[in-house]
Amino acid sequence: MSDNIEGVRPYEHPAGGWDALGAVARAIRAQMTPLSGTRIMLENNQPDGFDCPGCAWPDPKHTSTFEFCENGAKAVTWEATRKRATPEVFLRHTVTELLGWSDHDIENLGRLTHPMVYDATTDHYVQIAWDEANTRIADALNALPSPHMAEFYTSGRTSNEAAFLYQLFVRAFGTNNFPDCSNMCHEATSVGLPKSIGIGKGTVTLEDFDHADLIISMGHNPGTNHPRMMTTLHAASRRGVPIVVFNPLRERALERFAAPQNPVEMVTLGSTDIASEYLQVRVGGDAAALKGVMKGVLAIDAESLAVGGIGVLDRAFIASHTQGFEALVKDLEETAWADIERVSGLEREALERVAQLYSRAKGVIVAFGMGITQHTLGTENVQQISNLLMLRGNYGRPGAGICPVRGHSNVQGNRTVGIDEKAPHALREGIERVFGFVPPAAKGHDAAEAIEAIRAGHSTALMCLGGNLAVAIGDPVQTHAALRRLDLAVHVATKPNRSHLLVGRQTFLLPCLGRTELDLQAGGVQCVTVEDSMSMVHASTGRLPPPSATVRSEPAIVAGIAKAVLGDRYRIDWEAMAAQYDHIRDLMEQVLTGFGEYNLRIRRPGGFRLPIGPADRIWHTPSGRAEFLVIPGTCDDPRRESAQALTLTTIRSHDQYNTTIYGFDDRYRGIFGRRDVVFVNADDLAARGLQSGDLVDLEAIPPRGDMSDNTAAVMRRLTAVAYDLPKGSSATYYPEANVLVSLSDRDPQSGTPSYKSIPVRIRLST
Ligand SMILES: Nc1nc2c(c(=O)[nH]1)N[C@H]1C(S)=C(S)[C@@H](COP(=O)(O)OP(=O)(O)OC[C@H]3O[C@@H](n4cnc5c(=O)[nH]c(N)nc54)[C@H](O)[C@@H]3O)O[C@H]1N2
Ligand SMILES: Nc1nc2c(c(=O)[nH]1)N[C@H]1C(S)=C(S)[C@@H](COP(=O)(O)OP(=O)(O)OC[C@H]3O[C@@H](n4cnc5c(=O)[nH]c(N)nc54)[C@H](O)[C@@H]3O)O[C@H]1N2
Ligand SMILES: [Mo]
């Protein structure tokens, strides 16, 4: 990496350590008063406190001391900020003016305090009473010729209670149009795993990590995006458990980490090595790499059998629990090492070393994130991971299983309680049984389909329970223009963002409580519940005073709109549910499976775990068995072969939460005070006559079959930074890079956008 580029200098320290503590102190100073800041940090993820809004990594069962996490602290201080976006603030700035601000500056206005409506005559958001807002929203929704002309988005911070009410309202209204953030996130997991093991969720618990003999980490950056996982990886490494990483970038926390909880490391400035093997796979090369590892395992097995050994495959498991093994073997035999090496960018020897480690380990966990799911082949990637685990029966035993690391803190819970455009049969049956109406059955829109429908003018209303859909999804130029043609837009949010500024004919901005805040309803102080990445459901109780007396909780807002829209239809008592969330949970228990004694069990420390079939070797697949699923060949993207193409992946910096930009440093990657950089392999720069530090443009190569779509997608004036990543791969920051992502460029099976494999050309800026 070049060190004479402004704001670019190598970071030599391990991840974590004192720099992480310093970053927390700065976050508290910037957003809160030191005393309230410290107090709130101590409540984070404690048995009686609130669930951290930062990520979905589970809590250790018996947390007694504060589990330190730099980015959890940023998420909390950003929400619990002392700054307020009051009606007076909106009177000082027109919406047009705010649209010219950066994403950071818009959100940094602070917490929304009053319900607002957009006034086109003055171009300002102005205050409105809750009742009037609800009535006008209801009138607009009820005036639609069809309920399917409205889209109801959810972002994954929403609690189980709010999400359940929301889906009940929307289904009673008459549609399954539930675009949600998981459509852009782990959808490949939710679609790929049920076909493989019968459930779209992870199978391990946190304790399994204490019993694993090998941990494989693929395509995620825990040091930044789920830092509490570093406690787990740190402990595993210290136990001598090998950790194998597949990642095109050498992420510092996966190389070495100083645990802020460890006094010796802190005092001696020591650290612990994390990865024992670091494989810098080419962007989009994971399926090929996994096939290489599996080929290696088959070879080791054959060698063992040849000398009279028992082999390394779990033949009993394969025989009694799986289907499709022969087809997998045939495909692996037909896939040439040369192709695997070319597409994965990894050498056969390295993949065979992983196969050795895998074949020796009794219990193996594979954890993965967006580097696996956000590809045209996202679903196949996930299924190859599952194939690998099945070869040695790494399901349903201690220390073994699959671990998709979820994004938003309750994204998994939202899906479990019914935010699902596919409207599963059991859910519909439960709603009908408990509420006495027949919910719609036809599949609704996912996130990309919702935007397509809005673009085409088929949908004219959009409600968003959190999030920043316009910035999170691809192709902002066309998407933003389409959103401005909406007849009705309703945003429920803690803080203002760009999506709220893309105003339609009628636009409402409704302020809600965050996780950290006291939720007082007619029935007393309320707790909400969330489900983490490991299917643990537990309660979360905020304690901070709300940002203003006018702000409402998400369940109360949803109930208010539902009541205004539906009146007494189906005799659902919205007010009673908003007054006492125990009532919501009682009904959830009746509709959903696995929630028995819900109110009782969430009041026990640690909560409870939802049933996960594969953890008991029960497979809810059509065949009743776990399925080996084959992808023929290595499925390379042909666009990669086009002259001069690079495959661009889009990543999060250390100072952001999705579209929320806390600051402009990406410390561990050595970027300070800026985000306008693109990381490129030095040879790739040289081959194009470019140098580190050059100002460059990135131009997207349009997706297959649809050359008309988003052809002019260019990202201008980025500084090229020579970086240690595989040839042919490059990286830049999300969400800025979404100008390069076409809405149609997504995994055909799951619809997950290919945010992590965008073919681009790079050239000197003109
Ligand atoms: N502080 C913080 N925490 C967060 C978030 C945040 O923005 N900030 N976001 C939350 C959300 S919604 C999510 S989904 C998660 C996201 O957490 P991650 O899954 O860690 O998200 P990304 O930053 O997108 O990181 C992807 C990682 O995959 C690697 N990668 C990119 N392309 C490939 C590839 O083709 N193959 C492989 N093997 N690796 C690849 C990148 O180098 C990077 O290390 O984090 C959640 N937690
Ligand atoms: N290029 C590219 N694009 C991507 C990705 C990528 O890796 N690359 N990642 C994708 C992924 S994994 C995801 S999950 C999506 C994220 O998409 P979203 O979930 O839509 O976006 P966020 O940035 O998390 O939403 C931030 C906003 O949520 C609101 N908010 C925060 N807390 C609360 C709350 O408690 N309640 C309510 N009602 N609102 C709240 C605030 O107003 C804030 O501005 O982006 C996707 N887009
Ligand atoms: Mo996500």
Short mmCIF file of N, CA, C and O and ligand atoms in Angstrom, two decimals, residues 181 185 370 407-408 652 658, ligand 3:
data_model
loop_
_atom_site.label_atom_id
_atom_site.label_comp_id
_atom_site.label_asym_id
_atom_site.label_seq_id
_atom_site.Cartn_x
_atom_site.Cartn_y
_atom_site.Cartn_z
N CYS A 181 -34.95 -5.97 4.38
CA CYS A 181 -33.50 -5.86 4.22
C CYS A 181 -32.87 -7.23 4.01
O CYS A 181 -31.82 -7.32 3.39
N CYS A 185 -29.50 -9.33 1.79
CA CYS A 185 -28.52 -9.68 2.81
C CYS A 185 -28.30 -11.20 2.83
O CYS A 185 -27.48 -11.71 2.08
N MET A 370 -21.62 -11.75 4.08
CA MET A 370 -22.03 -11.19 2.80
C MET A 370 -21.09 -11.54 1.64
O MET A 370 -21.49 -11.51 0.49
N GLY A 407 -27.10 -10.06 9.78
CA GLY A 407 -26.71 -8.65 9.76
C GLY A 407 -27.35 -7.86 10.86
O GLY A 407 -26.83 -7.75 11.97
N HIS A 408 -28.52 -7.30 10.57
CA HIS A 408 -29.23 -6.49 11.56
C HIS A 408 -29.54 -7.33 12.78
O HIS A 408 -29.77 -8.54 12.70
N ARG A 652 -18.08 -2.72 3.81
CA ARG A 652 -18.36 -1.74 4.86
C ARG A 652 -17.05 -1.27 5.46
O ARG A 652 -16.15 -2.09 5.71
N ASN A 658 -24.13 0.06 7.75
CA ASN A 658 -24.86 0.06 6.48
C ASN A 658 -24.84 1.46 5.88
O ASN A 658 -23.77 2.00 5.66
MO MO B 3 -27.47 -7.05 6.19
#
